[in-house]
Coordinates of C-alpha atoms in Angstrom, one line a residue:
M1 CA -60.1 24.4 57.6
L2 CA -57.1 26.2 56.2
A3 CA -54.9 24.3 58.6
E4 CA -56.2 21.1 57.1
F5 CA -55.4 22.4 53.7
Q6 CA -51.8 23.2 54.8
A7 CA -51.6 19.6 56.1
I8 CA -52.4 18.5 52.6
E9 CA -49.5 20.5 51.3
H10 CA -47.2 18.9 53.9
H11 CA -48.3 15.4 52.9
L12 CA -48.0 16.1 49.2
N13 CA -44.4 17.1 49.9
Q14 CA -43.8 13.6 51.2
V15 CA -45.0 12.2 47.9
I16 CA -43.4 14.7 45.5
L17 CA -40.0 15.2 47.0
G18 CA -38.2 18.5 46.8
K19 CA -40.9 20.4 44.9
S20 CA -42.6 22.4 47.6
A21 CA -42.8 25.6 45.5
Q22 CA -44.5 23.7 42.6
I23 CA -46.9 22.0 45.0
K24 CA -47.9 25.3 46.6
L25 CA -48.6 26.8 43.1
A26 CA -50.7 23.7 42.2
L27 CA -52.8 24.2 45.4
C28 CA -53.1 27.9 44.7
C29 CA -54.4 27.1 41.2
L30 CA -57.0 24.8 42.6
L31 CA -58.2 27.3 45.2
A32 CA -58.5 29.9 42.5
K33 CA -60.7 27.5 40.4
G34 CA -58.2 27.5 37.6
H35 CA -56.8 24.8 35.5
L36 CA -53.1 23.7 35.6
L37 CA -50.7 22.9 32.7
L38 CA -47.7 20.8 33.7
E39 CA -44.8 20.9 31.2
D40 CA -42.0 18.5 31.7
L41 CA -40.1 15.4 30.5
P42 CA -41.8 12.0 31.0
G43 CA -41.1 10.5 34.4
M44 CA -40.9 13.7 36.4
G45 CA -43.9 13.1 38.6
K46 CA -46.7 15.0 36.8
T47 CA -49.2 12.1 36.9
T48 CA -48.3 11.4 40.6
L49 CA -49.0 15.0 41.5
A50 CA -52.4 14.9 39.9
H51 CA -53.3 11.6 41.5
A52 CA -52.1 12.8 44.9
L53 CA -54.2 15.9 44.8
A54 CA -57.3 13.9 44.0
D55 CA -56.7 11.5 46.9
S56 CA -56.0 14.2 49.4
L57 CA -59.0 16.3 48.5
S58 CA -61.5 13.4 48.1
L59 CA -62.1 14.3 44.4
S60 CA -63.2 11.8 41.8
Y61 CA -60.3 11.3 39.4
R62 CA -60.0 10.2 35.8
R63 CA -57.0 10.0 33.6
V64 CA -57.0 10.2 29.8
Q65 CA -53.9 9.4 27.8
F66 CA -54.1 11.7 24.8
T67 CA -53.0 10.1 21.6
S68 CA -53.3 11.1 17.9
D69 CA -56.3 8.8 17.5
L70 CA -58.3 10.0 20.5
L71 CA -61.7 11.4 19.5
P72 CA -63.7 14.1 21.2
G73 CA -66.4 11.5 22.1
D74 CA -63.8 9.4 23.9
L75 CA -63.3 12.4 26.2
L76 CA -66.8 13.9 26.6
G77 CA -69.0 10.9 26.2
M78 CA -71.6 10.0 23.6
N79 CA -75.2 8.9 23.1
I80 CA -75.4 5.2 22.4
Y81 CA -78.5 3.4 21.0
D82 CA -80.0 0.7 23.2
S83 CA -81.7 -1.9 20.9
R84 CA -83.7 -3.2 23.8
S85 CA -85.3 0.0 24.8
H86 CA -85.1 1.6 21.3
Q87 CA -83.8 4.8 22.9
F88 CA -80.5 6.6 23.1
S89 CA -78.8 6.7 26.4
F90 CA -75.9 9.0 27.3
Q91 CA -72.7 7.4 28.4
P92 CA -70.6 10.1 30.2
G93 CA -66.9 10.3 29.3
P94 CA -64.0 10.8 31.7
V95 CA -64.5 14.6 31.6
F96 CA -67.4 14.0 34.1
S97 CA -65.1 13.9 37.1
H98 CA -63.9 16.4 39.7
L99 CA -60.3 16.2 38.6
L100 CA -59.4 15.3 35.0
L101 CA -55.8 14.5 34.1
A102 CA -55.3 15.1 30.4
D103 CA -52.0 13.3 30.0
E104 CA -49.7 14.4 27.2
I105 CA -52.3 16.7 25.8
N106 CA -50.1 18.0 23.0
R107 CA -49.9 14.5 21.4
A108 CA -53.6 14.7 20.5
S109 CA -55.2 16.2 17.4
P110 CA -56.3 19.9 17.5
K111 CA -59.9 18.7 17.3
T112 CA -59.7 16.7 20.4
Q113 CA -57.7 19.4 22.2
S114 CA -60.4 21.9 21.5
A115 CA -63.1 19.6 22.9
L116 CA -61.8 20.6 26.3
L117 CA -62.3 24.3 25.7
E118 CA -66.0 24.6 26.7
A119 CA -65.5 22.3 29.6
M120 CA -62.6 24.3 31.0
E121 CA -64.3 27.7 30.5
E122 CA -67.9 27.0 31.2
Q123 CA -67.9 23.8 33.3
Q124 CA -70.3 22.2 30.9
V125 CA -70.2 20.3 27.6
S126 CA -72.6 20.3 24.7
I127 CA -73.2 16.9 23.1
D128 CA -75.7 16.3 20.3
G129 CA -77.3 19.7 21.0
E130 CA -77.8 19.1 24.7
T131 CA -75.8 20.9 27.4
R132 CA -74.7 18.9 30.4
A133 CA -73.2 20.4 33.5
L134 CA -69.9 19.0 34.9
P135 CA -69.3 18.2 38.6
S136 CA -68.3 20.9 40.9
P137 CA -65.5 21.5 41.6
F138 CA -64.0 20.8 38.2
F139 CA -60.3 20.9 37.8
V140 CA -58.2 20.0 34.7
I141 CA -54.5 19.1 35.1
A142 CA -53.0 18.7 31.6
T143 CA -49.5 17.5 31.1
Q144 CA -47.4 18.2 28.0
N145 CA -44.0 17.2 26.8
P146 CA -41.6 19.8 25.5
L147 CA -42.2 20.6 21.9
D148 CA -38.9 19.2 20.8
Q149 CA -40.1 15.7 21.7
S150 CA -41.3 13.6 18.8
G151 CA -45.1 13.3 18.2
T152 CA -46.0 16.6 19.8
S153 CA -47.8 19.7 18.5
A154 CA -48.1 23.1 20.1
L155 CA -51.3 24.0 21.9
P156 CA -53.1 27.0 20.2
E157 CA -52.9 30.3 22.1
S158 CA -56.7 30.1 22.7
Q159 CA -56.3 26.9 24.6
L160 CA -53.2 27.9 26.5
D161 CA -55.1 30.9 27.7
R162 CA -57.7 28.6 29.4
F163 CA -54.9 27.4 31.8
L164 CA -54.6 29.7 34.8
M165 CA -51.0 28.4 35.4
R166 CA -48.3 26.6 33.7
I167 CA -45.5 25.1 35.8
S168 CA -42.6 22.7 35.5
L169 CA -41.6 20.2 38.2
G170 CA -38.1 19.9 37.0
F171 CA -35.4 17.5 38.2
P172 CA -35.3 16.9 42.0
D173 CA -32.1 17.9 43.8
R174 CA -29.6 15.2 44.8
A175 CA -30.9 14.9 48.4
A176 CA -34.5 14.5 47.3
E177 CA -33.6 12.0 44.6
F178 CA -31.5 10.0 47.1
E179 CA -34.4 9.8 49.5
L180 CA -36.7 8.7 46.7
L181 CA -34.4 5.8 45.8
D182 CA -33.3 4.9 49.4
S183 CA -36.9 4.7 50.6
D184 CA -38.2 2.6 47.6
R185 CA -39.6 -0.6 49.0
G186 CA -41.8 -1.4 46.1
Q187 CA -44.7 0.5 47.6
S188 CA -46.2 3.6 46.0
R189 CA -45.7 6.8 47.9
L190 CA -49.3 7.6 47.2
S191 CA -50.2 5.1 49.9
L192 CA -48.9 7.6 52.4
L193 CA -51.7 10.0 51.6
Q194 CA -54.9 10.4 53.6
Q195 CA -58.1 12.3 52.8
H196 CA -57.9 15.6 54.8
I197 CA -60.9 17.7 53.7
S198 CA -64.2 17.1 52.1
I199 CA -65.4 18.4 48.8
E200 CA -67.7 20.8 50.6
Q201 CA -64.8 22.2 52.7
L202 CA -62.8 22.7 49.5
M203 CA -65.6 24.6 47.9
E204 CA -65.9 26.8 51.1
L205 CA -62.2 27.7 50.8
Q206 CA -62.6 28.4 47.1
A207 CA -65.5 30.7 47.9
K208 CA -63.3 32.8 50.2
V209 CA -60.8 33.7 47.4
P210 CA -62.8 36.4 45.7
H211 CA -63.3 38.2 49.1
I212 CA -59.6 38.6 49.7
H213 CA -59.0 42.4 49.6
A214 CA -56.9 44.0 46.9
S215 CA -56.1 47.7 47.4
E216 CA -56.3 50.3 44.7
A217 CA -52.5 50.6 44.8
L218 CA -52.1 46.8 44.4
I219 CA -54.5 46.7 41.4
N220 CA -52.6 49.6 39.8
Y221 CA -49.3 47.7 40.2
L222 CA -50.9 44.7 38.5
L223 CA -52.2 46.9 35.7
D224 CA -48.7 48.4 35.3
L225 CA -47.4 44.9 34.7
V226 CA -50.1 44.2 32.1
A227 CA -49.6 47.6 30.4
H228 CA -45.9 47.0 30.1
S229 CA -46.5 43.7 28.3
R230 CA -48.6 45.6 25.7
Q231 CA -45.8 48.0 25.0
H232 CA -43.1 45.4 24.4
P233 CA -42.6 44.3 20.8
D234 CA -41.0 40.9 21.6
M235 CA -43.9 39.4 23.6
L236 CA -47.6 38.9 23.2
P237 CA -49.7 41.4 25.2
L238 CA -51.5 40.3 28.3
S239 CA -55.3 40.4 27.8
P240 CA -57.9 41.5 30.3
R241 CA -58.7 37.9 31.0
A242 CA -55.0 37.4 31.9
A243 CA -55.2 40.4 34.2
K244 CA -58.3 38.8 36.0
A245 CA -56.5 35.5 36.2
L246 CA -53.4 37.2 37.7
L247 CA -55.5 38.9 40.4
Q248 CA -57.4 35.7 41.2
A249 CA -54.2 33.7 41.6
A250 CA -52.7 36.4 43.8
K251 CA -55.7 36.4 46.0
S252 CA -55.5 32.6 46.3
W253 CA -51.8 32.8 47.1
A254 CA -52.6 35.4 49.9
L255 CA -55.2 33.0 51.3
L256 CA -52.6 30.2 51.5
Q257 CA -50.4 32.7 53.4
Q258 CA -53.3 33.1 55.9
R259 CA -53.9 36.7 55.0
D260 CA -57.2 38.4 53.9
Y261 CA -55.4 41.0 51.7
V262 CA -53.1 40.8 48.7
T263 CA -49.5 42.2 48.7
A264 CA -47.1 42.8 45.8
D265 CA -45.2 39.7 47.0
D266 CA -48.3 37.6 46.2
V267 CA -48.5 39.0 42.7
Q268 CA -44.8 38.4 42.1
A269 CA -45.0 34.9 43.4
V270 CA -47.6 33.8 40.9
F271 CA -46.7 36.1 38.0
P272 CA -44.3 33.8 36.0
S273 CA -46.7 30.8 36.3
V274 CA -49.7 32.8 35.3
T275 CA -48.2 34.9 32.4
E276 CA -45.2 33.2 30.8
H277 CA -47.3 30.8 28.6
R278 CA -49.4 33.8 27.6
L279 CA -46.5 36.1 26.8
D280 CA -44.7 33.5 24.7
P281 CA -46.5 30.2 23.9
K282 CA -43.3 28.6 22.6
S283 CA -41.4 29.3 25.8
H284 CA -40.4 26.6 28.3
A285 CA -42.1 26.6 31.7
A286 CA -38.7 25.9 33.4
E287 CA -37.3 29.1 31.9
P288 CA -39.6 32.0 32.5
R289 CA -37.9 34.7 30.5
W290 CA -40.4 37.4 29.6
S291 CA -42.4 37.4 32.9
L292 CA -39.2 37.9 34.9
L293 CA -38.2 40.7 32.6
L294 CA -41.6 42.5 33.2
L295 CA -41.1 42.1 37.0
R296 CA -37.6 43.7 36.8
E297 CA -38.7 46.6 34.5
T298 CA -42.0 47.5 36.2
P299 CA -41.5 49.6 39.3
C300 CA -43.3 48.7 42.5
N301 CA -44.1 51.5 44.9
L302 CA -46.2 49.5 47.4

C-alpha cells in the first residue's frame, strides 16, 4: 500500500513540476491528519496541487474562494425553511467534503476565517445548536497570498496554529518551467492523474503513523528544540500542541521513508514547515529564519 502512495508522489511530480520536496511535505501532512497552509503568489500552482491530491486519493473535493463578503453560512451550510413541508432542512456547505480548498483565506473577514476553527480541530461543526460530523478523512488546504498583497489581512495566531504545516511552492527552476511551457498542448496536466488508492487504504496508512517508534533520545532532542524557542526573546515560544504536531509530522515523514522509527533527520526535515509560522506569524514561508536558527543552535547527540 505504501508503494501505491509513493506512486502518487511520482505522478504528482508530473503535474507540479520541480517541486518534489513540497509535494512530499504535503503528503506527509495528509498522512499525519494535519491541515496545510500554502503561502505564495497567485499562479504558482497552489490550487493545482490541492486538486491533484484529491484526484489521486479518490477524495471528494470542494473549493471555496474566500472574499471579504463570504459568510460563515456560505462555508458551513445552513438550515433553510421549506414552505411545502413547513420544516427546516439542512443544506450542507462545501466544508462537508474530504478535501476543502480554502483559496486565499486571508482575503476573508476574521469571522469567516474563524468558522473553520472547529472544523479543523474537532472534525465537526455546530450550526444552530446542532453538531454535525464531517467526512473522514477531512483535510483542509488553505492558500494565502503574502501580506504585502492588497486586500489581505493576517491570520490570527490561534488559526495559524491549527495548520500542521505551512509551505511555499516558490518559482520553478528554468528546466521545469521550460518543460511546463514546451509540453503545453491546451490540455490540463491534471488529466495525467489516476486514482491510486482508496479512501479506506488512505485511512489505514494514517492509522499507522501513531505507531511509528520514537525513542526517548529522539523525544528529548525534540523537547530541546521546543525549550530553546521558549528561551529566545525574538520569537514566539512553541506550545505543547506544537511539540505534538512536530512529533506527529516526524513520524509521518519516517513512514514515507519506509521506516518504523523516527530519526533526527525526520525531525529536521519537517521542522521549518511545522514551526516557522508558529515562531513568527509574520514571516514568509519561503524564508524560514527562526526555525533554521533553532536547528543550528540546538545540539543533536543522536
